[in-house]
Amino acid sequence: MYDGTGPIVVELHGDIDLACAVRLRTWLDSVVALRAPAYVIDLRAVSFVDSTGLNLLVRFRRRALTRKATVGVLCRSETLRLVRAHGTEDVLRPVTTFDEAMAQVRRSVGERS
């Protein structure tokens, strides 16, 4: 059970594409409803992500920000290239190590305090 005090790590697996979009959107909405101060979306176990999947991540980030939360994105270098090609690198600001992702959300939470 989540106690509302620390960041939630959202670990995604497999393909993130049109085929899973409705289920994933519903699940991500339930995660953001927990109202954590920060979220880290971990894409390291994702084998493929298309523009639909990246748009879901942007939507998740936007919903979290409206709830005054911060979001970090963690991914492998292959996924980072897809994020750049999609044009969402400046929005998602992905990093490639867990420590970087945690530092990113801690920094953002600290700036809001």
CSV table of N, CA, C and O in Angstrom, one decimal:
chain,number,residue,atom,x,y,z
A,1,MET,N,0.8,-1.2,0.0
A,1,MET,CA,0.0,0.0,0.0
A,1,MET,C,0.9,1.2,0.0
A,1,MET,O,1.8,1.3,0.8
A,2,TYR,N,0.5,2.2,-0.8
A,2,TYR,CA,1.3,3.4,-0.9
A,2,TYR,C,0.9,4.4,0.2
A,2,TYR,O,-0.3,4.6,0.4
A,3,ASP,N,1.8,5.0,0.9
A,3,ASP,CA,1.5,5.9,2.0
A,3,ASP,C,1.5,7.3,1.7
A,3,ASP,O,1.3,8.2,2.5
A,4,GLY,N,1.8,7.7,0.4
A,4,GLY,CA,1.7,9.1,0.0
A,4,GLY,C,3.0,9.9,0.2
A,4,GLY,O,2.9,11.1,0.0
A,5,THR,N,4.1,9.3,0.7
A,5,THR,CA,5.2,10.2,1.1
A,5,THR,C,6.3,10.2,0.1
A,5,THR,O,7.0,11.2,0.1
A,6,GLY,N,6.6,9.2,-0.6
A,6,GLY,CA,7.7,9.2,-1.5
A,6,GLY,C,7.4,9.0,-3.0
A,6,GLY,O,6.2,8.9,-3.3
A,7,PRO,N,8.4,9.0,-3.8
A,7,PRO,CA,8.1,8.8,-5.3
A,7,PRO,C,7.6,7.4,-5.5
A,7,PRO,O,7.9,6.4,-4.8
A,8,ILE,N,6.7,7.3,-6.5
A,8,ILE,CA,6.3,6.0,-7.0
A,8,ILE,C,7.1,5.7,-8.3
A,8,ILE,O,7.2,6.5,-9.2
A,9,VAL,N,7.6,4.5,-8.4
A,9,VAL,CA,8.3,4.0,-9.6
A,9,VAL,C,7.3,3.2,-10.4
A,9,VAL,O,6.8,2.2,-9.9
A,10,VAL,N,7.1,3.7,-11.6
A,10,VAL,CA,6.2,3.0,-12.5
A,10,VAL,C,7.0,2.2,-13.5
A,10,VAL,O,7.6,2.8,-14.4
A,11,GLU,N,7.1,0.9,-13.4
A,11,GLU,CA,7.9,0.1,-14.2
A,11,GLU,C,7.1,-0.5,-15.3
A,11,GLU,O,6.2,-1.3,-15.0
A,12,LEU,N,7.4,-0.2,-16.6
A,12,LEU,CA,6.6,-0.7,-17.7
A,12,LEU,C,7.4,-1.8,-18.4
A,12,LEU,O,8.7,-1.7,-18.4
A,13,HIS,N,6.7,-2.7,-19.0
A,13,HIS,CA,7.4,-3.9,-19.7
A,13,HIS,C,6.8,-4.1,-21.1
A,13,HIS,O,5.6,-3.7,-21.3
A,14,GLY,N,7.6,-4.7,-22.0
A,14,GLY,CA,7.0,-5.1,-23.3
A,14,GLY,C,6.9,-4.0,-24.3
A,14,GLY,O,7.6,-3.0,-24.3
A,15,ASP,N,5.9,-4.1,-25.1
A,15,ASP,CA,5.6,-3.1,-26.1
A,15,ASP,C,4.6,-2.1,-25.6
A,15,ASP,O,3.6,-2.5,-24.9
A,16,ILE,N,4.8,-0.8,-25.8
A,16,ILE,CA,3.9,0.2,-25.5
A,16,ILE,C,3.4,0.8,-26.9
A,16,ILE,O,4.2,1.6,-27.5
A,17,ASP,N,2.2,0.4,-27.3
A,17,ASP,CA,1.8,0.9,-28.6
A,17,ASP,C,0.3,0.9,-28.6
A,17,ASP,O,-0.4,0.8,-27.6
A,18,LEU,N,-0.3,1.1,-29.8
A,18,LEU,CA,-1.8,1.3,-29.9
A,18,LEU,C,-2.5,0.1,-29.4
A,18,LEU,O,-3.6,0.2,-28.8
A,19,ALA,N,-1.9,-1.1,-29.5
A,19,ALA,CA,-2.6,-2.3,-29.0
A,19,ALA,C,-2.9,-2.3,-27.5
A,19,ALA,O,-3.9,-2.9,-27.0
A,20,CYS,N,-2.1,-1.7,-26.7
A,20,CYS,CA,-2.3,-1.7,-25.3
A,20,CYS,C,-2.7,-0.3,-24.7
A,20,CYS,O,-2.8,-0.1,-23.5
A,21,ALA,N,-2.9,0.7,-25.6
A,21,ALA,CA,-3.1,2.1,-25.2
A,21,ALA,C,-4.3,2.3,-24.3
A,21,ALA,O,-4.1,3.0,-23.3
A,22,VAL,N,-5.4,1.7,-24.5
A,22,VAL,CA,-6.6,1.9,-23.6
A,22,VAL,C,-6.3,1.3,-22.2
A,22,VAL,O,-6.5,2.0,-21.2
A,23,ARG,N,-5.8,0.1,-22.1
A,23,ARG,CA,-5.5,-0.5,-20.8
A,23,ARG,C,-4.4,0.3,-20.1
A,23,ARG,O,-4.5,0.6,-18.9
A,24,LEU,N,-3.4,0.7,-20.8
A,24,LEU,CA,-2.3,1.4,-20.2
A,24,LEU,C,-2.7,2.8,-19.7
A,24,LEU,O,-2.4,3.2,-18.6
A,25,ARG,N,-3.5,3.5,-20.5
A,25,ARG,CA,-4.0,4.8,-20.1
A,25,ARG,C,-4.8,4.7,-18.8
A,25,ARG,O,-4.7,5.5,-17.9
A,26,THR,N,-5.7,3.7,-18.8
A,26,THR,CA,-6.5,3.5,-17.6
A,26,THR,C,-5.7,3.2,-16.4
A,26,THR,O,-5.9,3.8,-15.3
A,27,TRP,N,-4.6,2.4,-16.5
A,27,TRP,CA,-3.8,2.0,-15.4
A,27,TRP,C,-2.9,3.2,-15.0
A,27,TRP,O,-2.8,3.5,-13.8
A,28,LEU,N,-2.4,4.0,-16.0
A,28,LEU,CA,-1.6,5.2,-15.6
A,28,LEU,C,-2.5,6.2,-14.9
A,28,LEU,O,-2.0,6.9,-14.0
A,29,ASP,N,-3.8,6.3,-15.3
A,29,ASP,CA,-4.7,7.2,-14.6
A,29,ASP,C,-4.9,6.8,-13.2
A,29,ASP,O,-5.0,7.7,-12.3
A,30,SER,N,-4.9,5.5,-12.9
A,30,SER,CA,-5.1,5.0,-11.5
A,30,SER,C,-3.8,5.3,-10.7
A,30,SER,O,-3.9,5.6,-9.5
A,31,VAL,N,-2.7,5.2,-11.4
A,31,VAL,CA,-1.4,5.5,-10.7
A,31,VAL,C,-1.3,7.0,-10.3
A,31,VAL,O,-1.0,7.3,-9.1
A,32,VAL,N,-1.7,7.9,-11.2
A,32,VAL,CA,-1.6,9.3,-10.9
A,32,VAL,C,-2.6,9.7,-9.9
A,32,VAL,O,-2.4,10.7,-9.1
A,33,ALA,N,-3.7,9.0,-9.8
A,33,ALA,CA,-4.7,9.2,-8.8
A,33,ALA,C,-4.2,9.0,-7.4
A,33,ALA,O,-4.8,9.5,-6.4
A,34,LEU,N,-3.1,8.3,-7.2
A,34,LEU,CA,-2.5,8.1,-5.9
A,34,LEU,C,-1.9,9.4,-5.3
A,34,LEU,O,-1.6,9.4,-4.1
A,35,ARG,N,-1.8,10.4,-6.1
A,35,ARG,CA,-1.3,11.7,-5.7
A,35,ARG,C,0.0,11.7,-5.0
A,35,ARG,O,0.2,12.3,-3.9
A,36,ALA,N,1.0,11.0,-5.6
A,36,ALA,CA,2.4,11.0,-5.1
A,36,ALA,C,3.0,12.4,-5.3
A,36,ALA,O,2.6,13.1,-6.3
A,37,PRO,N,4.0,12.7,-4.6
A,37,PRO,CA,4.8,14.0,-4.9
A,37,PRO,C,5.6,13.8,-6.1
A,37,PRO,O,6.0,14.8,-6.7
A,38,ALA,N,6.0,12.6,-6.5
A,38,ALA,CA,6.8,12.4,-7.6
A,38,ALA,C,6.6,11.0,-8.2
A,38,ALA,O,6.2,10.0,-7.4
A,39,TYR,N,6.9,10.8,-9.5
A,39,TYR,CA,6.8,9.5,-10.2
A,39,TYR,C,8.1,9.4,-11.0
A,39,TYR,O,8.5,10.3,-11.6
A,40,VAL,N,8.6,8.1,-11.1
A,40,VAL,CA,9.6,7.8,-12.0
A,40,VAL,C,9.0,6.7,-12.9
A,40,VAL,O,8.6,5.7,-12.5
A,41,ILE,N,9.0,7.0,-14.2
A,41,ILE,CA,8.5,6.1,-15.2
A,41,ILE,C,9.7,5.3,-15.7
A,41,ILE,O,10.6,5.9,-16.4
A,42,ASP,N,9.8,4.0,-15.4
A,42,ASP,CA,10.9,3.2,-15.8
A,42,ASP,C,10.6,2.4,-17.1
A,42,ASP,O,9.8,1.5,-17.0
A,43,LEU,N,11.3,2.8,-18.2
A,43,LEU,CA,11.0,2.2,-19.4
A,43,LEU,C,12.1,1.2,-19.8
A,43,LEU,O,12.2,0.7,-21.0
A,44,ARG,N,13.0,0.9,-18.9
A,44,ARG,CA,14.2,0.0,-19.3
A,44,ARG,C,13.8,-1.4,-19.8
A,44,ARG,O,14.5,-2.0,-20.5
A,45,ALA,N,12.6,-1.9,-19.3
A,45,ALA,CA,12.2,-3.2,-19.8
A,45,ALA,C,11.2,-3.1,-21.0
A,45,ALA,O,10.6,-4.1,-21.4
A,46,VAL,N,11.1,-2.0,-21.5
A,46,VAL,CA,10.2,-1.8,-22.7
A,46,VAL,C,11.0,-2.2,-23.9
A,46,VAL,O,12.1,-1.7,-24.2
A,47,SER,N,10.4,-3.0,-24.7
A,47,SER,CA,11.0,-3.5,-25.9
A,47,SER,C,10.7,-2.6,-27.1
A,47,SER,O,11.5,-2.6,-28.1
A,48,PHE,N,9.6,-2.0,-27.1
A,48,PHE,CA,9.1,-1.1,-28.2
A,48,PHE,C,8.2,-0.1,-27.7
A,48,PHE,O,7.3,-0.4,-26.9
A,49,VAL,N,8.3,1.1,-28.2
A,49,VAL,CA,7.3,2.2,-27.9
A,49,VAL,C,7.1,3.0,-29.2
A,49,VAL,O,8.0,3.4,-29.9
A,50,ASP,N,5.8,3.2,-29.5
A,50,ASP,CA,5.5,4.0,-30.7
A,50,ASP,C,5.0,5.3,-30.2
A,50,ASP,O,5.0,5.7,-29.0
A,51,SER,N,4.5,6.1,-31.2
A,51,SER,CA,4.1,7.5,-30.8
A,51,SER,C,2.9,7.5,-29.9
A,51,SER,O,2.7,8.4,-29.1
A,52,THR,N,2.0,6.5,-30.1
A,52,THR,CA,0.9,6.4,-29.1
A,52,THR,C,1.3,6.2,-27.7
A,52,THR,O,0.8,6.8,-26.8
A,53,GLY,N,2.3,5.3,-27.5
A,53,GLY,CA,2.9,5.1,-26.2
A,53,GLY,C,3.5,6.3,-25.6
A,53,GLY,O,3.4,6.7,-24.5
A,54,LEU,N,4.3,7.0,-26.5
A,54,LEU,CA,5.0,8.2,-26.0
A,54,LEU,C,3.9,9.3,-25.6
A,54,LEU,O,4.1,10.0,-24.7
A,55,ASN,N,2.9,9.4,-26.4
A,55,ASN,CA,1.8,10.3,-26.1
A,55,ASN,C,1.1,10.0,-24.8
A,55,ASN,O,0.8,10.9,-24.0
A,56,LEU,N,1.0,8.7,-24.5
A,56,LEU,CA,0.5,8.4,-23.1
A,56,LEU,C,1.4,8.8,-22.0
A,56,LEU,O,0.9,9.3,-21.0
A,57,LEU,N,2.7,8.7,-22.2
A,57,LEU,CA,3.6,9.2,-21.2
A,57,LEU,C,3.5,10.7,-21.0
A,57,LEU,O,3.6,11.2,-19.9
A,58,VAL,N,3.4,11.4,-22.1
A,58,VAL,CA,3.3,12.9,-22.1
A,58,VAL,C,2.0,13.2,-21.3
A,58,VAL,O,1.9,14.1,-20.5
A,59,ARG,N,0.9,12.5,-21.6
A,59,ARG,CA,-0.4,12.7,-21.0
A,59,ARG,C,-0.3,12.4,-19.5
A,59,ARG,O,-0.8,13.2,-18.6
A,60,PHE,N,0.4,11.4,-19.1
A,60,PHE,CA,0.6,11.0,-17.7
A,60,PHE,C,1.4,12.2,-17.0
A,60,PHE,O,1.0,12.6,-15.9
A,61,ARG,N,2.4,12.6,-17.6
A,61,ARG,CA,3.2,13.7,-17.1
A,61,ARG,C,2.4,15.0,-16.8
A,61,ARG,O,2.4,15.6,-15.8
A,62,ARG,N,1.6,15.3,-17.8
A,62,ARG,CA,0.7,16.5,-17.7
A,62,ARG,C,-0.3,16.4,-16.6
A,62,ARG,O,-0.5,17.3,-15.8
A,63,ARG,N,-0.9,15.2,-16.5
A,63,ARG,CA,-1.8,14.9,-15.4
A,63,ARG,C,-1.1,15.0,-14.0
A,63,ARG,O,-1.7,15.6,-13.0
A,64,ALA,N,0.1,14.5,-13.9
A,64,ALA,CA,0.8,14.5,-12.6
A,64,ALA,C,1.2,16.0,-12.3
A,64,ALA,O,1.0,16.4,-11.1
A,65,LEU,N,1.6,16.8,-13.3
A,65,LEU,CA,1.9,18.2,-13.1
A,65,LEU,C,0.7,19.0,-12.6
A,65,LEU,O,0.9,19.9,-11.7
A,66,THR,N,-0.5,18.7,-13.1
A,66,THR,CA,-1.7,19.4,-12.6
A,66,THR,C,-2.0,19.1,-11.1
A,66,THR,O,-2.6,19.8,-10.5
A,67,ARG,N,-1.4,18.0,-10.7
A,67,ARG,CA,-1.6,17.6,-9.3
A,67,ARG,C,-0.3,18.0,-8.4
A,67,ARG,O,-0.1,17.5,-7.4
A,68,LYS,N,0.5,18.9,-9.0
A,68,LYS,CA,1.7,19.4,-8.3
A,68,LYS,C,2.7,18.3,-8.1
A,68,LYS,O,3.5,18.4,-7.1
A,69,ALA,N,2.7,17.3,-8.9
A,69,ALA,CA,3.8,16.2,-8.8
A,69,ALA,C,4.8,16.4,-9.9
A,69,ALA,O,4.6,17.1,-10.8
A,70,THR,N,5.9,15.7,-9.7
A,70,THR,CA,7.0,15.8,-10.7
A,70,THR,C,7.2,14.4,-11.3
A,70,THR,O,6.8,13.4,-10.6
A,71,VAL,N,7.7,14.3,-12.5
A,71,VAL,CA,7.8,13.0,-13.2
A,71,VAL,C,9.2,13.0,-13.8
A,71,VAL,O,9.7,13.9,-14.5
A,72,GLY,N,9.9,11.8,-13.5
A,72,GLY,CA,11.2,11.5,-14.2
A,72,GLY,C,11.0,10.3,-15.1
A,72,GLY,O,10.1,9.5,-14.8
A,73,VAL,N,11.7,10.3,-16.2
A,73,VAL,CA,11.6,9.2,-17.1
A,73,VAL,C,13.0,8.5,-17.2
A,73,VAL,O,14.0,9.2,-17.5
A,74,LEU,N,13.0,7.2,-17.0
A,74,LEU,CA,14.2,6.4,-17.1
A,74,LEU,C,14.1,5.4,-18.2
A,74,LEU,O,13.1,4.8,-18.4
A,75,CYS,N,15.1,5.4,-19.1
A,75,CYS,CA,15.1,4.5,-20.3
A,75,CYS,C,16.4,4.1,-20.7
A,75,CYS,O,17.4,4.7,-20.3
A,76,ARG,N,16.5,3.1,-21.6
A,76,ARG,CA,17.7,2.7,-22.2
A,76,ARG,C,18.1,3.7,-23.3
A,76,ARG,O,17.2,4.4,-23.8
A,77,SER,N,19.3,3.6,-23.8
A,77,SER,CA,19.7,4.5,-24.8
A,77,SER,C,18.9,4.3,-26.1
A,77,SER,O,18.7,5.3,-26.8
A,78,GLU,N,18.5,3.1,-26.4
A,78,GLU,CA,17.7,2.9,-27.6
A,78,GLU,C,16.4,3.6,-27.6
A,78,GLU,O,15.9,4.1,-28.6
A,79,THR,N,15.8,3.6,-26.4
A,79,THR,CA,14.5,4.2,-26.2
A,79,THR,C,14.7,5.7,-26.2
A,79,THR,O,13.8,6.5,-26.8
A,80,LEU,N,15.8,6.2,-25.7
A,80,LEU,CA,16.1,7.6,-25.7
A,80,LEU,C,16.1,8.1,-27.2
A,80,LEU,O,15.6,9.2,-27.4
A,81,ARG,N,16.7,7.4,-28.1
A,81,ARG,CA,16.7,7.8,-29.5
A,81,ARG,C,15.3,7.9,-30.0
A,81,ARG,O,15.0,8.8,-30.8
A,82,LEU,N,14.4,7.0,-29.7
A,82,LEU,CA,13.0,7.1,-30.1
A,82,LEU,C,12.3,8.4,-29.6
A,82,LEU,O,11.6,9.0,-30.3
A,83,VAL,N,12.6,8.7,-28.3
A,83,VAL,CA,12.0,9.9,-27.7
A,83,VAL,C,12.5,11.1,-28.4
A,83,VAL,O,11.7,12.0,-28.7
A,84,ARG,N,13.8,11.1,-28.7
A,84,ARG,CA,14.3,12.3,-29.5
A,84,ARG,C,13.7,12.4,-30.9
A,84,ARG,O,13.3,13.5,-31.3
A,85,ALA,N,13.5,11.2,-31.6
A,85,ALA,CA,12.9,11.2,-32.9
A,85,ALA,C,11.5,11.7,-32.8
A,85,ALA,O,11.0,12.3,-33.8
A,86,HIS,N,10.8,11.3,-31.8
A,86,HIS,CA,9.4,11.7,-31.6
A,86,HIS,C,9.2,13.2,-31.3
A,86,HIS,O,8.1,13.7,-31.4
A,87,GLY,N,10.3,13.8,-30.8
A,87,GLY,CA,10.2,15.2,-30.5
A,87,GLY,C,9.7,15.5,-29.1
A,87,GLY,O,9.3,16.6,-28.8
A,88,THR,N,9.8,14.5,-28.2
A,88,THR,CA,9.3,14.7,-26.8
A,88,THR,C,10.4,14.7,-25.8
A,88,THR,O,10.2,14.7,-24.6
A,89,GLU,N,11.7,14.8,-26.2
A,89,GLU,CA,12.8,14.8,-25.3
A,89,GLU,C,12.7,16.0,-24.3
A,89,GLU,O,13.0,15.8,-23.1
A,90,ASP,N,12.4,17.2,-24.8
A,90,ASP,CA,12.4,18.3,-24.0
A,90,ASP,C,11.2,18.3,-23.0
A,90,ASP,O,11.3,18.9,-21.9
A,91,VAL,N,10.2,17.5,-23.3
A,91,VAL,CA,9.0,17.4,-22.4
A,91,VAL,C,9.3,16.3,-21.4
A,91,VAL,O,9.1,16.5,-20.2
A,92,LEU,N,9.7,15.1,-21.8
A,92,LEU,CA,9.9,14.0,-20.9
A,92,LEU,C,11.2,14.1,-20.2
A,92,LEU,O,11.3,13.5,-19.1
A,93,ARG,N,12.2,14.7,-20.7
A,93,ARG,CA,13.6,14.8,-20.2
A,93,ARG,C,14.1,13.5,-19.6
A,93,ARG,O,14.4,13.3,-18.4
A,94,PRO,N,14.1,12.4,-20.5
A,94,PRO,CA,14.5,11.1,-20.0
A,94,PRO,C,16.0,11.1,-19.6
A,94,PRO,O,16.8,11.8,-20.2
A,95,VAL,N,16.3,10.2,-18.7
A,95,VAL,CA,17.7,9.9,-18.3
A,95,VAL,C,17.9,8.4,-18.4
A,95,VAL,O,17.0,7.6,-18.5
A,96,THR,N,19.2,8.0,-18.3
A,96,THR,CA,19.5,6.5,-18.5
A,96,THR,C,19.9,5.8,-17.2
A,96,THR,O,20.2,4.6,-17.3
A,97,THR,N,19.9,6.4,-16.1
A,97,THR,CA,20.2,5.7,-14.9
A,97,THR,C,19.2,6.0,-13.8
A,97,THR,O,18.6,7.1,-13.8
A,98,PHE,N,19.0,5.0,-12.9
A,98,PHE,CA,18.0,5.2,-11.8
A,98,PHE,C,18.4,6.3,-10.9
A,98,PHE,O,17.5,7.1,-10.5
A,99,ASP,N,19.7,6.5,-10.6
A,99,ASP,CA,20.1,7.5,-9.7
A,99,ASP,C,19.8,8.9,-10.3
A,99,ASP,O,19.4,9.8,-9.6
A,100,GLU,N,20.0,9.0,-11.7
A,100,GLU,CA,19.7,10.3,-12.3
A,100,GLU,C,18.2,10.6,-12.3
A,100,GLU,O,17.8,11.8,-12.0
A,101,ALA,N,17.4,9.6,-12.5
A,101,ALA,CA,15.9,9.8,-12.4
A,101,ALA,C,15.5,10.2,-11.0
A,101,ALA,O,14.7,11.1,-10.8
A,102,MET,N,16.0,9.6,-10.0
A,102,MET,CA,15.7,9.9,-8.6
A,102,MET,C,16.1,11.3,-8.3
A,102,MET,O,15.4,12.1,-7.6
A,103,ALA,N,17.4,11.7,-8.7
A,103,ALA,CA,17.9,13.0,-8.4
A,103,ALA,C,17.0,14.1,-9.2
A,103,ALA,O,16.7,15.1,-8.6
A,104,GLN,N,16.6,13.7,-10.3
A,104,GLN,CA,15.7,14.6,-11.1
A,104,GLN,C,14.4,14.9,-10.4
A,104,GLN,O,14.0,16.1,-10.2
A,105,VAL,N,13.7,13.9,-9.9
A,105,VAL,CA,12.5,14.1,-9.2
A,105,VAL,C,12.7,14.8,-7.8
A,105,VAL,O,11.9,15.6,-7.4
A,106,ARG,N,13.7,14.4,-7.2
A,106,ARG,CA,14.0,15.1,-5.9
A,106,ARG,C,14.3,16.5,-6.0
A,106,ARG,O,13.9,17.4,-5.2
A,107,ARG,N,15.1,16.9,-7.1
A,107,ARG,CA,15.4,18.3,-7.4
A,107,ARG,C,14.1,19.1,-7.6
A,107,ARG,O,13.9,20.1,-7.1
A,108,SER,N,13.2,18.5,-8.4
A,108,SER,CA,11.9,19.1,-8.7
A,108,SER,C,11.0,19.3,-7.5
A,108,SER,O,10.4,20.3,-7.3
A,109,VAL,N,11.0,18.3,-6.7
A,109,VAL,CA,10.2,18.3,-5.5
A,109,VAL,C,10.7,19.4,-4.6
A,109,VAL,O,10.0,20.2,-4.0
A,110,GLY,N,12.1,19.5,-4.4
A,110,GLY,CA,12.7,20.5,-3.6
A,110,GLY,C,12.5,21.9,-4.1
A,110,GLY,O,12.3,22.8,-3.3
A,111,GLU,N,12.4,22.1,-5.4
A,111,GLU,CA,12.2,23.4,-6.0
A,111,GLU,C,10.8,23.9,-5.6
A,111,GLU,O,10.5,25.1,-5.6
A,112,ARG,N,9.8,22.9,-5.5
A,112,ARG,CA,8.5,23.3,-5.2
A,112,ARG,C,8.2,23.5,-3.7
A,112,ARG,O,7.2,24.0,-3.3
A,113,SER,N,9.1,23.1,-2.9
A,113,SER,CA,8.9,23.3,-1.4
A,113,SER,C,9.1,24.7,-1.0
A,113,SER,O,9.8,25.5,-1.6
